[in-house]
Coordinates of C-alpha atoms and ligand atoms in Angstrom, one line a residue:
M4 CA 0.0 0.0 0.0
S5 CA 3.0 2.2 -0.2
H6 CA 1.6 4.0 -3.2
F7 CA -0.4 5.9 -0.6
W8 CA 2.9 7.5 0.6
S9 CA 4.0 10.9 -0.5
A10 CA 7.2 11.3 -2.5
V11 CA 9.0 12.6 0.6
V12 CA 8.1 9.6 2.6
H13 CA 9.5 7.3 -0.1
R14 CA 12.9 8.9 0.1
L15 CA 13.2 9.2 4.0
T16 CA 15.8 7.1 5.9
P17 CA 14.5 7.5 9.5
Y18 CA 16.7 7.6 12.6
V19 CA 16.9 4.4 14.6
P20 CA 17.0 5.1 18.4
G21 CA 18.8 2.8 20.8
E22 CA 16.7 0.0 22.2
Q23 CA 14.3 0.6 25.1
P24 CA 13.9 -2.9 26.4
K25 CA 10.4 -4.1 27.4
V26 CA 11.8 -6.5 30.1
A27 CA 12.9 -5.3 33.5
G28 CA 16.2 -6.0 35.2
L29 CA 18.6 -5.2 32.4
I30 CA 21.5 -2.8 33.0
K31 CA 20.8 -0.2 30.4
L32 CA 24.0 1.6 29.2
N33 CA 22.9 2.2 25.6
T34 CA 21.1 5.5 25.3
N35 CA 23.0 7.9 27.6
E36 CA 20.1 8.4 30.1
N37 CA 21.0 9.6 33.5
P38 CA 21.3 6.7 36.0
Y39 CA 20.0 9.0 38.8
G40 CA 16.3 9.9 39.0
P41 CA 15.1 13.4 38.5
S42 CA 15.4 15.9 41.4
P43 CA 12.9 15.3 44.1
R44 CA 11.8 18.9 43.5
V45 CA 10.9 18.0 40.0
L46 CA 8.8 15.1 41.1
S47 CA 6.8 17.2 43.6
A48 CA 6.3 19.9 41.0
L49 CA 4.9 17.3 38.6
Q50 CA 2.6 16.0 41.2
A51 CA 1.4 19.5 42.0
E52 CA 0.5 20.0 38.3
V53 CA -1.7 16.9 38.1
G54 CA -5.3 18.0 38.5
D55 CA -8.2 19.7 36.9
G56 CA -5.9 22.3 35.3
L57 CA -4.9 19.6 32.7
R58 CA -8.2 20.3 30.9
L59 CA -6.7 23.7 29.8
Y60 CA -4.1 24.1 27.1
P61 CA -0.6 25.0 28.4
D62 CA 1.0 28.4 27.8
P63 CA 1.9 28.2 24.1
N64 CA 5.1 30.3 24.8
A65 CA 6.1 28.4 27.9
E66 CA 7.2 31.8 29.4
S67 CA 7.9 30.4 32.9
L68 CA 10.4 27.9 31.4
K69 CA 12.0 30.5 29.1
S70 CA 12.5 32.7 32.2
A71 CA 14.0 29.8 34.2
V72 CA 16.4 28.9 31.4
A73 CA 17.3 32.6 30.9
A74 CA 18.0 33.0 34.7
C75 CA 20.2 30.0 34.7
Y76 CA 22.4 31.3 31.9
G77 CA 22.3 35.1 32.4
V78 CA 20.5 35.8 29.1
T79 CA 17.0 37.3 28.3
P80 CA 13.9 35.2 27.7
A81 CA 13.8 36.6 24.1
Q82 CA 17.1 34.7 23.5
V83 CA 15.5 31.4 24.5
F84 CA 13.4 28.9 22.5
V85 CA 12.0 25.7 24.1
G86 CA 10.7 22.5 22.4
N87 CA 9.6 18.9 22.9
G88 CA 13.0 17.5 23.4
S89 CA 16.1 19.0 21.8
D90 CA 15.5 16.7 18.8
E91 CA 12.5 18.9 18.0
V92 CA 14.5 22.1 18.6
L93 CA 17.1 20.7 16.2
A94 CA 14.5 19.8 13.6
H95 CA 13.2 23.4 13.7
A96 CA 16.7 24.7 13.4
F97 CA 17.4 22.6 10.3
L98 CA 14.2 23.9 8.6
G99 CA 14.4 27.5 9.9
L100 CA 18.1 28.3 9.9
L101 CA 20.2 25.6 8.1
Q102 CA 18.4 25.1 4.8
H103 CA 20.3 27.3 2.3
E104 CA 21.9 27.1 -1.2
Q105 CA 25.3 26.0 0.0
P106 CA 25.7 22.6 1.7
L107 CA 25.4 22.3 5.5
L108 CA 28.7 21.0 7.2
F109 CA 28.9 18.6 10.0
P110 CA 31.5 16.0 11.1
D111 CA 31.6 12.6 9.4
I112 CA 31.2 10.9 12.8
T113 CA 28.5 12.6 14.7
Y114 CA 24.9 12.5 15.9
S115 CA 23.2 10.3 13.3
F116 CA 20.0 12.4 13.4
Y117 CA 21.6 15.2 11.4
P118 CA 21.6 13.4 8.0
V119 CA 18.1 12.3 8.8
Y120 CA 16.9 15.9 9.1
C121 CA 18.7 16.7 5.9
G122 CA 16.8 14.0 4.2
L123 CA 13.5 15.2 5.6
Y124 CA 14.0 18.8 4.5
G125 CA 16.0 18.2 1.4
I126 CA 19.2 19.9 2.7
E127 CA 22.5 19.2 0.9
F128 CA 25.3 18.4 3.3
E129 CA 29.0 17.6 3.4
A130 CA 30.4 15.4 6.1
V131 CA 33.7 16.8 7.2
P132 CA 36.1 14.0 8.4
L133 CA 37.3 14.0 12.0
T134 CA 41.0 13.7 12.4
A135 CA 42.6 10.2 12.9
D136 CA 42.2 10.8 16.7
F137 CA 38.5 11.6 16.2
E138 CA 38.9 15.3 16.8
I139 CA 37.2 18.2 15.1
E140 CA 39.6 20.3 13.1
V141 CA 38.2 23.8 12.9
A142 CA 40.3 24.8 9.9
D143 CA 38.4 22.1 7.8
Y144 CA 35.3 24.1 8.2
A145 CA 36.8 27.1 6.3
R146 CA 34.9 26.5 3.1
P147 CA 31.7 27.8 1.5
N148 CA 28.8 26.5 3.5
G149 CA 25.1 27.2 4.2
G150 CA 25.6 26.5 7.9
I151 CA 27.5 24.3 10.4
I152 CA 26.2 22.0 13.1
L153 CA 28.2 20.0 15.6
P154 CA 27.6 18.4 19.0
N155 CA 30.1 19.5 21.7
P156 CA 31.1 17.2 23.2
N157 CA 30.8 15.3 20.0
A158 CA 28.6 12.2 19.9
P159 CA 29.3 9.3 19.9
T160 CA 33.0 10.0 20.5
G161 CA 32.6 12.1 23.7
R162 CA 35.5 14.3 22.6
L163 CA 35.3 18.0 23.6
L164 CA 36.1 21.0 21.3
P165 CA 37.5 23.6 23.7
L166 CA 35.5 26.9 23.8
A167 CA 38.4 28.8 22.3
K168 CA 38.1 26.6 19.2
V169 CA 34.4 27.1 19.0
E170 CA 35.1 30.8 19.0
A171 CA 37.7 30.3 16.2
L172 CA 35.0 28.5 14.2
L173 CA 32.6 31.4 14.7
A174 CA 35.3 33.9 13.8
G175 CA 35.9 32.0 10.5
N176 CA 32.2 31.8 9.7
P177 CA 30.6 35.1 10.4
D178 CA 27.9 34.7 7.7
S179 CA 26.7 31.2 8.4
V180 CA 24.5 30.0 11.3
V181 CA 26.6 27.8 13.6
V182 CA 24.6 25.4 15.8
V183 CA 26.4 23.9 18.8
D184 CA 24.4 20.9 20.1
E185 CA 25.4 20.7 23.8
A186 CA 23.4 17.7 24.8
Y187 CA 26.4 16.5 27.0
V188 CA 28.2 19.8 27.8
D189 CA 27.3 19.6 31.6
F190 CA 29.6 16.6 31.9
G191 CA 32.8 18.4 31.4
G192 CA 32.6 21.2 28.8
Q193 CA 32.0 24.9 28.9
S194 CA 28.9 26.1 27.3
A195 CA 29.1 28.3 24.2
I196 CA 26.1 30.2 25.6
A197 CA 28.8 32.5 27.0
L198 CA 29.5 33.5 23.3
V199 CA 25.9 34.3 22.0
D200 CA 26.1 38.0 22.8
R201 CA 29.2 38.4 20.7
H202 CA 28.2 36.1 17.9
P203 CA 24.7 36.7 16.4
Q204 CA 25.0 33.6 14.1
L205 CA 25.5 31.2 17.0
L206 CA 22.6 29.0 18.2
V207 CA 23.3 26.7 21.3
I208 CA 21.0 23.8 21.8
Q209 CA 20.7 21.9 25.1
T210 CA 18.5 19.2 26.5
L211 CA 17.1 18.2 29.9
S212 CA 17.3 14.5 28.9
K213 CA 20.8 13.9 30.0
S214 CA 22.3 16.1 32.8
R215 CA 18.8 16.8 34.3
S216 CA 17.6 13.2 34.2
L217 CA 14.4 14.0 32.3
A218 CA 14.6 12.0 29.0
G219 CA 11.0 10.8 29.6
L220 CA 9.6 14.4 29.9
R221 CA 10.9 15.6 26.5
V222 CA 12.3 19.1 27.0
G223 CA 15.0 20.9 25.1
F224 CA 16.0 24.5 24.5
A225 CA 18.0 26.8 22.3
V226 CA 19.8 30.0 23.2
G227 CA 20.8 32.6 20.7
H228 CA 20.2 36.0 19.1
P229 CA 16.5 37.0 19.3
K230 CA 16.4 37.0 15.4
L231 CA 17.5 33.3 15.4
I232 CA 14.9 32.5 18.1
E233 CA 12.3 34.3 16.0
A234 CA 13.0 32.0 13.1
L235 CA 12.5 28.9 15.4
E236 CA 9.2 30.4 16.7
R237 CA 7.9 31.0 13.2
V238 CA 8.6 27.3 12.4
K239 CA 7.1 26.1 15.7
N240 CA 4.0 28.2 15.3
S241 CA 3.5 26.7 11.8
F242 CA 3.7 23.2 13.1
N243 CA 2.5 22.9 16.7
S244 CA 1.4 25.7 19.0
Y245 CA 1.7 23.6 22.2
P246 CA 4.8 21.3 21.9
L247 CA 5.3 21.3 25.7
G248 CA 2.4 20.2 28.0
R249 CA 1.7 21.6 31.4
L250 CA 3.6 18.7 33.1
A251 CA 6.7 19.2 30.9
I252 CA 6.8 23.0 31.5
R253 CA 6.3 22.7 35.3
G254 CA 8.8 19.8 35.7
A255 CA 11.4 21.5 33.5
V256 CA 11.2 24.8 35.5
A257 CA 11.8 22.9 38.7
A258 CA 14.7 21.0 37.1
M259 CA 16.4 24.3 36.0
E260 CA 15.9 25.8 39.5
D261 CA 17.4 22.9 41.5
R262 CA 21.0 23.7 40.8
Q263 CA 22.2 21.8 43.8
Y264 CA 20.8 18.4 42.7
F265 CA 22.1 19.1 39.2
E266 CA 25.6 19.8 40.5
Q267 CA 25.7 16.8 42.8
T268 CA 24.5 14.3 40.1
R269 CA 26.7 15.5 37.3
Q270 CA 29.8 15.4 39.6
M271 CA 29.0 11.8 40.5
I272 CA 28.7 10.9 36.9
M273 CA 32.0 12.6 36.0
R274 CA 33.8 10.8 38.8
T275 CA 32.3 7.4 37.9
R276 CA 33.3 8.1 34.2
E277 CA 36.9 8.5 35.1
E278 CA 36.9 5.3 37.2
L279 CA 35.2 3.4 34.4
A280 CA 37.6 4.7 31.8
G281 CA 40.5 3.6 33.9
K282 CA 39.1 0.1 34.4
L283 CA 38.4 -0.3 30.7
R284 CA 42.0 0.7 29.9
G285 CA 43.0 -2.0 32.4
F286 CA 41.1 -4.5 30.3
G287 CA 43.1 -3.3 27.3
F288 CA 40.5 -1.0 25.7
E289 CA 41.5 2.2 24.0
V290 CA 39.2 4.8 25.5
L291 CA 38.8 8.2 23.9
P292 CA 38.9 11.1 26.3
S293 CA 35.3 11.8 27.2
A294 CA 33.6 15.0 28.4
A295 CA 30.2 13.3 28.2
N296 CA 28.2 10.8 30.3
F297 CA 29.4 8.0 28.1
V298 CA 32.7 6.5 27.0
F299 CA 33.7 5.4 23.5
A300 CA 36.0 2.4 23.6
R301 CA 37.5 -0.2 21.4
H302 CA 39.2 -3.5 22.3
P303 CA 42.3 -4.5 20.3
V304 CA 41.2 -8.1 20.0
W305 CA 37.5 -8.4 20.5
D306 CA 35.1 -7.5 17.7
A307 CA 32.7 -4.8 19.0
A308 CA 29.5 -6.4 17.8
E309 CA 30.5 -9.7 19.3
L310 CA 31.3 -8.0 22.6
A311 CA 28.0 -6.2 22.6
A312 CA 26.2 -9.5 22.0
R313 CA 28.1 -11.2 24.8
L314 CA 27.3 -8.4 27.2
R315 CA 23.7 -8.5 26.2
E316 CA 23.6 -12.2 27.2
K317 CA 24.7 -11.0 30.6
A318 CA 21.8 -8.5 30.7
I319 CA 23.9 -5.5 29.9
I320 CA 23.1 -3.3 26.9
V321 CA 25.6 -1.0 25.3
R322 CA 25.5 0.8 21.9
H323 CA 27.3 -0.4 18.8
F324 CA 27.2 1.6 15.5
R325 CA 27.7 -0.3 12.2
Q326 CA 29.4 2.7 10.6
E327 CA 32.7 3.0 8.9
R328 CA 35.6 4.2 11.1
I329 CA 33.8 3.4 14.3
E330 CA 32.5 -0.2 13.8
Q331 CA 35.0 -1.5 16.4
F332 CA 33.9 0.9 19.1
L333 CA 31.3 0.5 21.8
R334 CA 29.5 3.5 23.3
I335 CA 28.9 2.8 27.0
T336 CA 26.8 5.1 29.1
V337 CA 28.2 6.0 32.5
G338 CA 25.8 4.3 35.0
T339 CA 25.9 4.2 38.8
D340 CA 29.0 2.9 40.4
D341 CA 27.1 -0.5 40.9
Q342 CA 26.1 -0.7 37.3
C343 CA 29.7 0.1 36.1
A344 CA 31.0 -2.6 38.5
A345 CA 28.6 -5.1 37.1
L346 CA 29.8 -4.2 33.6
C347 CA 33.4 -4.7 34.6
R348 CA 32.6 -8.1 36.2
A349 CA 30.9 -9.2 33.0
L350 CA 33.8 -7.9 30.9
A351 CA 36.2 -9.8 33.2
L352 CA 34.3 -13.0 32.5
I353 CA 34.1 -12.5 28.8
L354 CA 37.6 -11.3 28.2
G355 CA 39.1 -13.7 30.8
G356 CA 37.5 -16.6 28.9
E357 CA 39.1 -15.4 25.7
A358 CA 42.5 -14.8 27.4
A359 CA 42.3 -18.4 28.7
I360 CA 41.7 -19.7 25.1
V361 CA 44.5 -17.6 23.7
N362 CA 46.9 -18.7 26.4
N363 CA 46.1 -22.4 25.9
Ligands
PLP1418 C1 20.5 12.9 23.3 C2 20.9 13.8 22.2 C3 20.0 14.7 21.7 C4 18.5 14.6 21.9 O1 18.0 14.9 23.1 P1 16.5 15.0 23.4 O2 16.4 16.3 24.1 O3 16.2 13.8 24.3 O4 15.7 15.0 22.1 C5 20.4 15.7 20.8 N1 21.7 15.7 20.4 C6 22.6 14.8 20.8 C7 24.0 14.9 20.3 C8 22.2 13.8 21.7 O5 23.0 12.9 22.1

């Protein structure tokens, strides 16, 4: 019945998200969710919002949330856009700011949703290769383009581009919109939000899914010049007036306000990450330096797909990408200390068994 499909649907290659298992009891280190629950203040704010008020539409402009984000980063609410997860904010940025005559540039190894949006909106793009060490080389972006987008830290490598280099990228591209997707910046980077007042072409996108433990609530935001924000609002108001429900707005405000819980949990994750990276290196893995809540690691002997399958047999899920250059890597989300210990026990069994076979 696919003759019912529109031409655009025929040519789409949709994004494939990591598995959300239906069975309980698995150790889920595959989609970079936060292992700690949301702030208790978020939970009580959500409970307070449940009631008769849900018969009413939410504030279409989510003013309370824009103000909370603005207060958090020392910008004005007119510099803030909010959406149903940062994926939606990204989608509006692709349509509203990144669709131009010249090709869009992004790294060859990056968030795999970017080429999907290009397919959806018919945007030409060029994938700019990372260096052999999987680093972004800013000089490689000095070519004609209709915009630039990159995650910082990059996904799935976890590597951080220092803020000075982000600024160099902006200096070299004054006439293109530069979108910095900071889904993981709270785990070790410095936000480029500090640069938006000096660079009107910069749009910074963040999410509450990772560092604020709210992947299930679906809230993301963008910060940039009011003219860039206006473009996103025009797309949003041509698509869905109410992308955020009352629960999402209320919960997200509480999450932005509870700085102490945010600090505490992100510090725990960064500490666990360094411990986990050390243990993986002890097992012989090459682990890229990570400023995110995951590590990207490859074993010199074991095939990554095989290793992921063996871990899965032991009820641990990690992410493996069948993509050139990175097919021997695993992306492992930083869990709690207990979850990481379980991962290491499983690896010791799997790799130890192999070592025994090799030694015999
Ligand atoms: C997780 C992630 C997002 C999407 O986050 P949501 O707000 O949950 O939609 C965006 N960009 C990158 C690089 C991510 O890893």
